[in-house]
mmCIF file of C-alpha atoms and ligand atoms in Angstrom:
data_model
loop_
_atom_site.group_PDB
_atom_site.id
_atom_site.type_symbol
_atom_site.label_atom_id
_atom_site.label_comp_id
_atom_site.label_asym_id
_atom_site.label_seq_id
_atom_site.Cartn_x
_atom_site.Cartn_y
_atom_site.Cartn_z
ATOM 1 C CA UNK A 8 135.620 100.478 145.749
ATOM 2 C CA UNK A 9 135.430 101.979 142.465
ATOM 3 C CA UNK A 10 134.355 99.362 139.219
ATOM 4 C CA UNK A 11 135.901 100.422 136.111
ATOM 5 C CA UNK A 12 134.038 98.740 133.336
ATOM 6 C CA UNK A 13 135.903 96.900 130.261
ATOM 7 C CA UNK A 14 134.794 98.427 126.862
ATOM 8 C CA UNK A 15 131.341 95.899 125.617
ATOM 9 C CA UNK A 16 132.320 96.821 122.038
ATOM 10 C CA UNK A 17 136.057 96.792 122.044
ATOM 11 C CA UNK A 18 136.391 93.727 124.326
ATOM 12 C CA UNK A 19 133.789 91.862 121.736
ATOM 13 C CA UNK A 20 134.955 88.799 121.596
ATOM 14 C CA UNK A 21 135.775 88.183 125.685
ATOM 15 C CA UNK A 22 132.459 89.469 126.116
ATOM 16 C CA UNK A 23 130.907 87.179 123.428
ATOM 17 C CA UNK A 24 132.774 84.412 124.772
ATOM 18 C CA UNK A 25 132.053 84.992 128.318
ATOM 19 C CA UNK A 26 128.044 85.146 127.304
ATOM 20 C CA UNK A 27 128.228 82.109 124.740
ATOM 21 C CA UNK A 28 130.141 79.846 127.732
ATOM 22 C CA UNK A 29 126.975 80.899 130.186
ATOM 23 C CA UNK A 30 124.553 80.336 127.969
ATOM 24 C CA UNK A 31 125.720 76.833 126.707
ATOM 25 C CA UNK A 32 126.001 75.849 130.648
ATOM 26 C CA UNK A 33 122.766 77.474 131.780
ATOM 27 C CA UNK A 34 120.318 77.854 128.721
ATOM 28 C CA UNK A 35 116.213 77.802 129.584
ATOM 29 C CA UNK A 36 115.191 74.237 128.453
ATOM 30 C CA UNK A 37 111.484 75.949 126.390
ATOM 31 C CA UNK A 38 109.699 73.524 124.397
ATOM 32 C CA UNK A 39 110.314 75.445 120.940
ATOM 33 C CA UNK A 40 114.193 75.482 121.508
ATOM 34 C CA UNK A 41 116.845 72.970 120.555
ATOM 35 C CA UNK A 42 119.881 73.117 123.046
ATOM 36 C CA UNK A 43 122.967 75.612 122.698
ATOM 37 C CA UNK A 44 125.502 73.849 120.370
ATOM 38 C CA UNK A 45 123.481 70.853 119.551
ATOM 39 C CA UNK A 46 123.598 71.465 115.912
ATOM 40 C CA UNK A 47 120.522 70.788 115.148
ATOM 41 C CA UNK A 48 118.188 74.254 114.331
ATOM 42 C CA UNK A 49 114.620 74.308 115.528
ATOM 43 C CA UNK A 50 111.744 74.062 113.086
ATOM 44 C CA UNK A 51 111.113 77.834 112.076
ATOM 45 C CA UNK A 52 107.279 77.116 112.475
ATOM 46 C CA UNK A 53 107.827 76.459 116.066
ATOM 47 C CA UNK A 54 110.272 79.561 116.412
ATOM 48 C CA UNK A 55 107.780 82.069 114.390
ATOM 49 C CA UNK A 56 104.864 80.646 116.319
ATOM 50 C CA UNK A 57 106.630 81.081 119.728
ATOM 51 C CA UNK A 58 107.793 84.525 119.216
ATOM 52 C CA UNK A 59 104.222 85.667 117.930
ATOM 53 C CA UNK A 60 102.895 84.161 121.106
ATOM 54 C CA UNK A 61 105.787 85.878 123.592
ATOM 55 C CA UNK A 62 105.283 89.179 122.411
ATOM 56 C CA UNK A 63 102.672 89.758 124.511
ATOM 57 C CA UNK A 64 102.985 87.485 127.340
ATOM 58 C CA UNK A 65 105.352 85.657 129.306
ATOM 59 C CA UNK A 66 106.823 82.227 128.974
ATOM 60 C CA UNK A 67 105.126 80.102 131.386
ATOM 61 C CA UNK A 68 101.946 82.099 130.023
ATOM 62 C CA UNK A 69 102.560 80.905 126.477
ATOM 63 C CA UNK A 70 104.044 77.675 126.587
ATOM 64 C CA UNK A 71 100.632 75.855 127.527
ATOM 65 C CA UNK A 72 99.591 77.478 124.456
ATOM 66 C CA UNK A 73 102.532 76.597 122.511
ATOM 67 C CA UNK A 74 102.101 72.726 123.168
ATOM 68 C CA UNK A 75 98.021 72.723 122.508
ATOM 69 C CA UNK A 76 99.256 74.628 119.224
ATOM 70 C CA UNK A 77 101.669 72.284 118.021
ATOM 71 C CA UNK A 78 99.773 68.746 119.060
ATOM 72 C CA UNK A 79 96.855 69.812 117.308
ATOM 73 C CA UNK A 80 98.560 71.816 114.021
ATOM 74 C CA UNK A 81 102.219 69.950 114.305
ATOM 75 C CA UNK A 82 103.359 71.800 110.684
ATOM 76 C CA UNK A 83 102.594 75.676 109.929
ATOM 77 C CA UNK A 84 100.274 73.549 106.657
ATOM 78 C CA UNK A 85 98.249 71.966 109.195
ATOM 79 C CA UNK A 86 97.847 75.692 110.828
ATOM 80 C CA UNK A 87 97.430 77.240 107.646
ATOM 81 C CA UNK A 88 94.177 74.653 107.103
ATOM 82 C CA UNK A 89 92.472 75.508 110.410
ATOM 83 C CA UNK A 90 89.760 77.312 110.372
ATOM 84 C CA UNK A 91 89.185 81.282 111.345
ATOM 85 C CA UNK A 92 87.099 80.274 114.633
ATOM 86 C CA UNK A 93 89.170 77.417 115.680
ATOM 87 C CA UNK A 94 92.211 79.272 115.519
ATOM 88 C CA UNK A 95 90.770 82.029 117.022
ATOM 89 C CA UNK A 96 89.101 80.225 120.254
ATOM 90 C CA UNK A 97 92.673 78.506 120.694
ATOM 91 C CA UNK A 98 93.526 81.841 120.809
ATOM 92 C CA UNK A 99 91.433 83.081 123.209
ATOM 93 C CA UNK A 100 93.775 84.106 126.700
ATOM 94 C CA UNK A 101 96.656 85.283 124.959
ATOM 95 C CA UNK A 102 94.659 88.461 123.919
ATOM 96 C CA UNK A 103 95.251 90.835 121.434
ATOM 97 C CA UNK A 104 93.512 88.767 118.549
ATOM 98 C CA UNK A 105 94.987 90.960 115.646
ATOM 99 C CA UNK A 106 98.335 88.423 116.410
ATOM 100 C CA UNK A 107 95.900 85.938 115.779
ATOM 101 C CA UNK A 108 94.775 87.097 112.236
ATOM 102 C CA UNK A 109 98.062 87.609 111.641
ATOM 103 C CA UNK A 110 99.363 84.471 112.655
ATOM 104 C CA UNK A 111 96.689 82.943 110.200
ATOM 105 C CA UNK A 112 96.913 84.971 107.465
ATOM 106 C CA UNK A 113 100.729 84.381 107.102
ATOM 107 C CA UNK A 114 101.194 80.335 107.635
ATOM 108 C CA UNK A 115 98.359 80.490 104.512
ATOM 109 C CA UNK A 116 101.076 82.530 102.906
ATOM 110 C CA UNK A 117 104.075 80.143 103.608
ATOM 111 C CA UNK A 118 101.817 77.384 102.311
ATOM 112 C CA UNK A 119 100.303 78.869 99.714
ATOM 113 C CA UNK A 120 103.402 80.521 98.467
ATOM 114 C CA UNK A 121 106.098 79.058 99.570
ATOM 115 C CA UNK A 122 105.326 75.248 99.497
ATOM 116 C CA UNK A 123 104.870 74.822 103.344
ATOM 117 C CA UNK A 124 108.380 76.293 104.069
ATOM 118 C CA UNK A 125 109.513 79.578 105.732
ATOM 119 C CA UNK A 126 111.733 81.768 103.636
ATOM 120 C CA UNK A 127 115.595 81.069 105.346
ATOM 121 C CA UNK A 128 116.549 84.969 105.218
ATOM 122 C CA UNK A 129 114.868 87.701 107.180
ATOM 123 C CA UNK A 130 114.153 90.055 104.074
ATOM 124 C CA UNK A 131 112.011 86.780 102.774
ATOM 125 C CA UNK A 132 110.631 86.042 106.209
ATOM 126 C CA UNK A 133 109.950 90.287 106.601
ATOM 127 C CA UNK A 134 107.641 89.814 103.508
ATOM 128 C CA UNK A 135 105.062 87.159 104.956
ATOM 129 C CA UNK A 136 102.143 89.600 106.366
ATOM 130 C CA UNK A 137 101.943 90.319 109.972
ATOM 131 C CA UNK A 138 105.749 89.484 110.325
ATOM 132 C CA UNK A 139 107.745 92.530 111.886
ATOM 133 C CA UNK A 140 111.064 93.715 111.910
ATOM 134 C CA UNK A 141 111.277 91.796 115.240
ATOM 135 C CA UNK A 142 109.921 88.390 114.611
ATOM 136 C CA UNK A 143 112.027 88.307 111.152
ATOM 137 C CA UNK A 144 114.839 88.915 112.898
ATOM 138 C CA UNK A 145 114.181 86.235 115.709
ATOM 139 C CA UNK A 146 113.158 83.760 113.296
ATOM 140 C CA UNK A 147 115.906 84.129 110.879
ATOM 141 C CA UNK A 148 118.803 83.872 114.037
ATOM 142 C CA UNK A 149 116.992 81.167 115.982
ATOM 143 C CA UNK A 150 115.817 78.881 113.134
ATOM 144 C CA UNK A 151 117.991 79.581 110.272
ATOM 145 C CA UNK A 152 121.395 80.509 111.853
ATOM 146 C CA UNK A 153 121.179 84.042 110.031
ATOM 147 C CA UNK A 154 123.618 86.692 111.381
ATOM 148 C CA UNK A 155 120.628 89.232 112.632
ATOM 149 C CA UNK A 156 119.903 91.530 115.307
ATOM 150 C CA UNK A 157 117.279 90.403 117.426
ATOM 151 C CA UNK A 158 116.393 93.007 119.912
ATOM 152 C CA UNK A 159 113.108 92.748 122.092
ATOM 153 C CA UNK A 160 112.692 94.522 125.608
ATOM 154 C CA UNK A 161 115.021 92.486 127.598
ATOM 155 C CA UNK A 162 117.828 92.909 124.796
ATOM 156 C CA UNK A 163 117.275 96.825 125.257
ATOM 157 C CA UNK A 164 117.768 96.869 128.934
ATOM 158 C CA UNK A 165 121.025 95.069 128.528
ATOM 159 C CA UNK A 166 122.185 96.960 126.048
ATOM 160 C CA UNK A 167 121.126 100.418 128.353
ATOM 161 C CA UNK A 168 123.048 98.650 131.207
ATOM 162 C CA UNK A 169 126.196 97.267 129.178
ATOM 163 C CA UNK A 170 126.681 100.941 127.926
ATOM 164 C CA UNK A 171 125.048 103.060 130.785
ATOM 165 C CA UNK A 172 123.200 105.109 128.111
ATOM 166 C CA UNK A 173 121.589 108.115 129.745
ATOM 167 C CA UNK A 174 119.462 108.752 126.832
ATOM 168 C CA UNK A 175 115.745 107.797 128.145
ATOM 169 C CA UNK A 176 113.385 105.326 126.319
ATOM 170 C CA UNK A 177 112.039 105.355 123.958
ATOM 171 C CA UNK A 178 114.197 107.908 122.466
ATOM 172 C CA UNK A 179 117.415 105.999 122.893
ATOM 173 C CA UNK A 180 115.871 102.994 120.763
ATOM 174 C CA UNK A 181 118.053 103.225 117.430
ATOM 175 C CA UNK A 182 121.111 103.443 119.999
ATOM 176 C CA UNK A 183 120.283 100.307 121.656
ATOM 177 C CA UNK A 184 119.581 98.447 118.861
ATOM 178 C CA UNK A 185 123.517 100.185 117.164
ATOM 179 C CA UNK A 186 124.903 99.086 120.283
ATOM 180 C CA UNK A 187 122.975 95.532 120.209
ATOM 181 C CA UNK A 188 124.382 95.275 117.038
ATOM 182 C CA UNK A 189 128.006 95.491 117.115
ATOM 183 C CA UNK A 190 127.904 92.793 119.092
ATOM 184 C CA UNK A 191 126.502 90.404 116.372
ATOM 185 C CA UNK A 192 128.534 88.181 114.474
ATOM 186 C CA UNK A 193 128.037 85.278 111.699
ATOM 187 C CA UNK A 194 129.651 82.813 114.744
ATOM 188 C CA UNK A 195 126.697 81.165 116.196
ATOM 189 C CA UNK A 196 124.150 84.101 115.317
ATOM 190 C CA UNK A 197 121.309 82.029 116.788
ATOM 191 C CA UNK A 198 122.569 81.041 120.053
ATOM 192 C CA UNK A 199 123.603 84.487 120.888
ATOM 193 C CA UNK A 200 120.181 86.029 120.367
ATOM 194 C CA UNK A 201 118.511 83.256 122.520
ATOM 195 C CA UNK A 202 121.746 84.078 125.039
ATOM 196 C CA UNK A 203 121.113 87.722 124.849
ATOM 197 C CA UNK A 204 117.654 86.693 125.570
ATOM 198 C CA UNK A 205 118.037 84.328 128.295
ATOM 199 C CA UNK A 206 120.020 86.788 130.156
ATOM 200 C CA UNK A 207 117.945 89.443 130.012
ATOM 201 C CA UNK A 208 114.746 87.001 131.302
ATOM 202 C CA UNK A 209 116.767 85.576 133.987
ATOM 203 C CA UNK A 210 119.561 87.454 135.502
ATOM 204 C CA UNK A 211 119.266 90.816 134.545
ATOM 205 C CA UNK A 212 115.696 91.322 135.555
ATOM 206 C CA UNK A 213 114.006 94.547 135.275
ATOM 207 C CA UNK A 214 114.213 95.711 138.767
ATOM 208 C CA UNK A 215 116.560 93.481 140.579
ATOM 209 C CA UNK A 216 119.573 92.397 137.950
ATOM 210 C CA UNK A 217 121.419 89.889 139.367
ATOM 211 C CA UNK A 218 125.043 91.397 138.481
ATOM 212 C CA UNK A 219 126.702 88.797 141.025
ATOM 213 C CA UNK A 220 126.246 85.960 139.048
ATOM 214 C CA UNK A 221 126.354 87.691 135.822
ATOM 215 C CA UNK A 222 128.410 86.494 132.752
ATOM 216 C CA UNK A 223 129.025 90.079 131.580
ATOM 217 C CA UNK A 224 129.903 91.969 134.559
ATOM 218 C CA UNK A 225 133.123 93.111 133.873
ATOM 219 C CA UNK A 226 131.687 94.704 130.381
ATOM 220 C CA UNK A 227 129.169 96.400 132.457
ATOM 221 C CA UNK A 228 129.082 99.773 132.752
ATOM 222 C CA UNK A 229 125.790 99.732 134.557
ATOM 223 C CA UNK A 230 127.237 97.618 136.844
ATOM 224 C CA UNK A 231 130.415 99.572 137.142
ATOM 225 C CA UNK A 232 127.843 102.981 137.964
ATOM 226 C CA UNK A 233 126.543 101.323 141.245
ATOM 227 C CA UNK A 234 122.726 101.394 139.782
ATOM 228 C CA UNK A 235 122.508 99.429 137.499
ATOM 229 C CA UNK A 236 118.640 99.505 137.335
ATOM 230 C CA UNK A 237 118.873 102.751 136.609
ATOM 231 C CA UNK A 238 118.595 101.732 132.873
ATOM 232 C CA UNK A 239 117.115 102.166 131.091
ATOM 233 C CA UNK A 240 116.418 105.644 131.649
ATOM 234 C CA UNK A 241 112.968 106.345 131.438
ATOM 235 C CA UNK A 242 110.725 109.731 131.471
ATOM 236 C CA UNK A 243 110.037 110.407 134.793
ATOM 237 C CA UNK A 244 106.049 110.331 135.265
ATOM 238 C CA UNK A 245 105.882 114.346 135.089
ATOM 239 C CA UNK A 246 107.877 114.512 132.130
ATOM 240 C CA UNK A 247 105.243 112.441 130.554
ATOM 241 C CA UNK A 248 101.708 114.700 129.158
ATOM 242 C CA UNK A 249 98.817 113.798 130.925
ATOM 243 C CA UNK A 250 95.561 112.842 129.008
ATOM 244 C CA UNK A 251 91.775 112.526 130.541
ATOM 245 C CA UNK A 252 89.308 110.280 128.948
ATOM 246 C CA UNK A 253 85.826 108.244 129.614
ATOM 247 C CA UNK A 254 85.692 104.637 129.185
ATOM 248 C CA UNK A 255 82.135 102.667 128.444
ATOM 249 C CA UNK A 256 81.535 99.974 130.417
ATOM 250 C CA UNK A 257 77.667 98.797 128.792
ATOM 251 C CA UNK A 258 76.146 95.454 129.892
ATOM 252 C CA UNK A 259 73.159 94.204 128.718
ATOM 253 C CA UNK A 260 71.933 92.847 132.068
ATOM 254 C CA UNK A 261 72.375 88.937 130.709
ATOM 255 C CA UNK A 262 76.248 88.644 132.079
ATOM 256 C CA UNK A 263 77.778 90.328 128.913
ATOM 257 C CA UNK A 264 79.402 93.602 128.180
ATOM 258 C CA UNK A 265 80.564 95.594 124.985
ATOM 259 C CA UNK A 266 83.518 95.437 123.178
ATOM 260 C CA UNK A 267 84.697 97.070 120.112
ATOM 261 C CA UNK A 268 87.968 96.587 118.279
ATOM 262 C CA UNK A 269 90.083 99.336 118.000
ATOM 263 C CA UNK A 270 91.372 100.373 114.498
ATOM 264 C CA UNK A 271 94.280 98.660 113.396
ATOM 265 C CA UNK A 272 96.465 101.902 113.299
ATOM 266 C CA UNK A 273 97.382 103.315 116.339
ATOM 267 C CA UNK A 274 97.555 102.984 119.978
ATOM 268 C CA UNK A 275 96.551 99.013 121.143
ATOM 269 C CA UNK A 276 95.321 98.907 117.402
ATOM 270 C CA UNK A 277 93.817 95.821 116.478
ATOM 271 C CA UNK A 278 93.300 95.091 119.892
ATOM 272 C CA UNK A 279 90.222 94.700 121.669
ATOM 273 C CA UNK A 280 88.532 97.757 123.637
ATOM 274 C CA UNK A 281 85.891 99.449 125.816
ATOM 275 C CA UNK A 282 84.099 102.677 123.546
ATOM 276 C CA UNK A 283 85.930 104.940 125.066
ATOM 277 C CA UNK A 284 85.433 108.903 124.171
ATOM 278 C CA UNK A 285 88.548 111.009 122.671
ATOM 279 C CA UNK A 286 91.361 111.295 124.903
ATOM 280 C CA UNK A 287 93.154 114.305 125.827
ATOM 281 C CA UNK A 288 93.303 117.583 128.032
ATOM 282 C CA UNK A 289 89.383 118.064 128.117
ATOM 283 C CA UNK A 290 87.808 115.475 126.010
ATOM 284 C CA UNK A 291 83.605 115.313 125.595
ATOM 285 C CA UNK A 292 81.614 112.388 127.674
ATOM 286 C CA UNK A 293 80.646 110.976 124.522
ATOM 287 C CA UNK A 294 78.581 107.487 125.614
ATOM 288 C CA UNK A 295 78.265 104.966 122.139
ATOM 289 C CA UNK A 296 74.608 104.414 122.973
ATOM 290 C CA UNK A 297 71.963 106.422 124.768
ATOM 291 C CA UNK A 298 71.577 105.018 128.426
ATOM 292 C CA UNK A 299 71.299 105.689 131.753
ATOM 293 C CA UNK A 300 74.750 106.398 132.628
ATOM 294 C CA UNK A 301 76.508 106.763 136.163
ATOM 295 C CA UNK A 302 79.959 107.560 136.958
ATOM 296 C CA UNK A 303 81.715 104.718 138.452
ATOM 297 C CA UNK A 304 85.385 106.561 139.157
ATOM 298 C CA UNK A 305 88.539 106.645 137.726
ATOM 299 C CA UNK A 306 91.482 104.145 137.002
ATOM 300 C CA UNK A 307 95.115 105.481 136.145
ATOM 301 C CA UNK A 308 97.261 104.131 133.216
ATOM 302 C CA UNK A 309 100.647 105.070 132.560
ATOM 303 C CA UNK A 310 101.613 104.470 128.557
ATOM 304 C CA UNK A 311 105.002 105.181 127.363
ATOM 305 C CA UNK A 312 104.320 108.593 125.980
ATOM 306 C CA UNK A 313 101.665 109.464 128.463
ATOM 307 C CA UNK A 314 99.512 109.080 131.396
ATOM 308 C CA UNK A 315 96.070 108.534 131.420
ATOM 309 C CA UNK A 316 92.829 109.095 134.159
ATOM 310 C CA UNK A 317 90.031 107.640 132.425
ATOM 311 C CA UNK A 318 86.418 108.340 134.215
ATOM 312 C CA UNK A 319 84.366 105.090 134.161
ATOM 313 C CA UNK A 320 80.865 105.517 133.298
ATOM 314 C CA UNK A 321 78.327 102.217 133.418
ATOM 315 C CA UNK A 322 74.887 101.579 132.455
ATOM 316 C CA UNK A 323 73.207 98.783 130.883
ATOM 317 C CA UNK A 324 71.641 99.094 127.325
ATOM 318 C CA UNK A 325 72.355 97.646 123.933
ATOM 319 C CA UNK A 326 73.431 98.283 120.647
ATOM 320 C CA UNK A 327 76.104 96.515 118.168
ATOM 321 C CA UNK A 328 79.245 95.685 119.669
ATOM 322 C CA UNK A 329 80.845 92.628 120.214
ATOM 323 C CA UNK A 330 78.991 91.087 123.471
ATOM 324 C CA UNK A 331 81.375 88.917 125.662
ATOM 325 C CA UNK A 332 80.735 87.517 128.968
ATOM 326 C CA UNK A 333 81.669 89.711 132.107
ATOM 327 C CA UNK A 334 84.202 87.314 133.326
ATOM 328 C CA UNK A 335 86.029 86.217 130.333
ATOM 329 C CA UNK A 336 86.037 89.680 128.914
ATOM 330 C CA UNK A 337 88.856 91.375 131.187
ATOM 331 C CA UNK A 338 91.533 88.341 130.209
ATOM 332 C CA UNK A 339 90.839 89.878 126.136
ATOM 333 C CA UNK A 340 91.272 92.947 127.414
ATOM 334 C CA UNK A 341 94.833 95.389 127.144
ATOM 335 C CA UNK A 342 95.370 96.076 130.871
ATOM 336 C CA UNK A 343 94.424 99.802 130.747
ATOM 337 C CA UNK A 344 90.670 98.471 129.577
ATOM 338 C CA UNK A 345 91.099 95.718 132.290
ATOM 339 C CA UNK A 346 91.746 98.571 134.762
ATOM 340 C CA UNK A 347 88.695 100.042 133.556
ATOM 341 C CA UNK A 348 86.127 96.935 133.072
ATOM 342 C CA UNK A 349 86.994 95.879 136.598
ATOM 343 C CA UNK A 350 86.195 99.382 137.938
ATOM 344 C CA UNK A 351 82.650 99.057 136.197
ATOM 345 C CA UNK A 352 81.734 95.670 137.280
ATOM 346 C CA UNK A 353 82.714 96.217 140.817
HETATM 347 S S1 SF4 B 415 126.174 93.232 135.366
HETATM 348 FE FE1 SF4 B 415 124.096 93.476 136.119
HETATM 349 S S2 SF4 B 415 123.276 95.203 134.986
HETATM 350 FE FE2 SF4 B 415 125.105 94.549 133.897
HETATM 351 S S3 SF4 B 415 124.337 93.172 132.316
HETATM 352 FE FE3 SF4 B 415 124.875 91.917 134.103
HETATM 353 S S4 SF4 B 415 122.970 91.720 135.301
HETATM 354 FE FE4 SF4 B 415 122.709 93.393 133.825
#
């Protein structure tokens, strides 16, 4: 049987209303969220401080974090007061601590400079520091009922399966986020992100989309192909360069290893790290300290413009680096240094 697809943006509105009827009957009860329809918005604190906090984890990941966040700083003020360590220990297990500076650095803003209360618009929310095009957008849909596009990962691959766009990530970004787009509207703005979002988390799932039950089949093109997983089209692994690199793995022989933090620009910047060496088609063993170093193999890492084999090398020494204990030091780790430290330790 062939499926012919309905134009998504011609048939707007049936598709709209088709996703806005689902979403109203089957919305995720989260602890930051006020119901579909209830006409009540959620406090933007709790929507800004919940989308910092998903961007790099999942949702039963961060809401344990989002409750111990809001009982013990219930208004962005009382977050803005806390201080650097605190915040920064609460932090601890949702990795990637440059969120965390962030985070801190712009609820002083909104207090400081804005009384205690988030800008309603997402130019005004844009301009707090460590806010991105992303989280503005969220914010400004979910809390202030702003007509914006919000368009994360799982908003992508609907859009790449609505459309069937052949184009490969993460080329056919600007496309996904057009076609993401004309499907936005000043009727309900916020619900229809957190729809768009919903749908994406929990029926069309990266590798098995559940098209059967889906409110937007018949606008599916994807669906229409016979594969939909398919999309988004990504670069197949030998269309992606290869790189070669060393990764440190130093202990100082007292349960601790090094850590550095990576610059803030570039790739995982901010984030914490194992010294590494360059990386590329022949980089130098370059070691950060002298020691007595022995190879302890290789872990493989595929990033979105390349693919990595980094050598692990291990020896204990010391030197100045940020020393944190064996076992908690993998969960601050980016998974590609993960890979690595639990290569070295084993
Ligand atoms: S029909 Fe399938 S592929 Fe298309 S949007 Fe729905 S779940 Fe995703």
């Amino acid at each position: 049987m062939t499926v012919v697809a309905r134009s998504a943006s011609e048939d707007k509105d049936a598709l709209r209303a088709a996703l806005l009827g689902w979403y109203d009957a089957a919305a995720r009860t989260l602890p930051w969220r006020a119901g579909p329809g209830s006409g009540t918005r959620t406090d933007p604190y709790r929507v800004w401080l919940s989308e910092v906090m998903l961007q790099q984890t999942t949702v039963p990941h961060a809401t344990p974090y989002f409750l111990k966040f809001t009982e013990r700083w219930p208004m962005v003020g009382d977050l803005a007061a806390a201080p650097d360590a605190e915040l920064m220990a609460a932090w601890a297990g949702l990795g990637y601590y440059a969120r965390a500076r962030n985070l801190l650095a712009c609820a002083r803003a909104v207090a400081s400079d804005h009384g205690g209360v988030f800008p309603d618009t997402e130019a005004g929310l844009r301009a707090l520091p460590g806010v991105g095009a992303y989280t503005a957008a969220a914010v400004a849909a979910i809390a202030f009922d702003r007509e914006a596009n919000v368009v994360d990962g799982n908003v992508e691959r609907v859009m790449a399966r609505l459309s069937a766009v052949e184009t490969p990530v993460p080329a056919a970004r600007p496309e996904l986020a057009r076609l993401a787009g004309l499907l936005v509207t000043d009727q309900r703005p916020g619900d229809w992100a957190q729809a768009l979002m919903d749908l994406g988390a929990t029926v069309c799932r990266p590798k098995s989309p559940a098209c059967l039950v889906c409110p937007v089949r018949d606008w599916c093109a994807g669906y229409a192909s016979g594969a939909p997983e398919r999309f988004p089209v990504k670069l197949k692994k030998a269309d992606r360069p290869h790189r070669q690199g060393f990764a440190y793995v130093l202990r100082d022989g007292d349960g601790r290893v090094a850590l550095v933090q990576r610059p803030a620009k570039g790739l995982l910047g901010g984030m914490m790290g194992l010294p590494t060496s360059d990386w590329g088609a022949t980089p130098a063993d370059s070691p950060p300290v002298e020691a007595d170093w022995t190879d302890a193999g290789a872990i493989e890492h595929v990033f979105t413009h390349f693919s990595l084999t980094l050598s692990v090398r291990v020896a204990t020494g010391q030197g100045e680096f940020v020393w944190t204990a064996e076992d908690a030091a993998a969960k601050a780790l980016p998974t590609v240094f993960a890979k690595a430290l639990t290569r070295g330790l084993a």
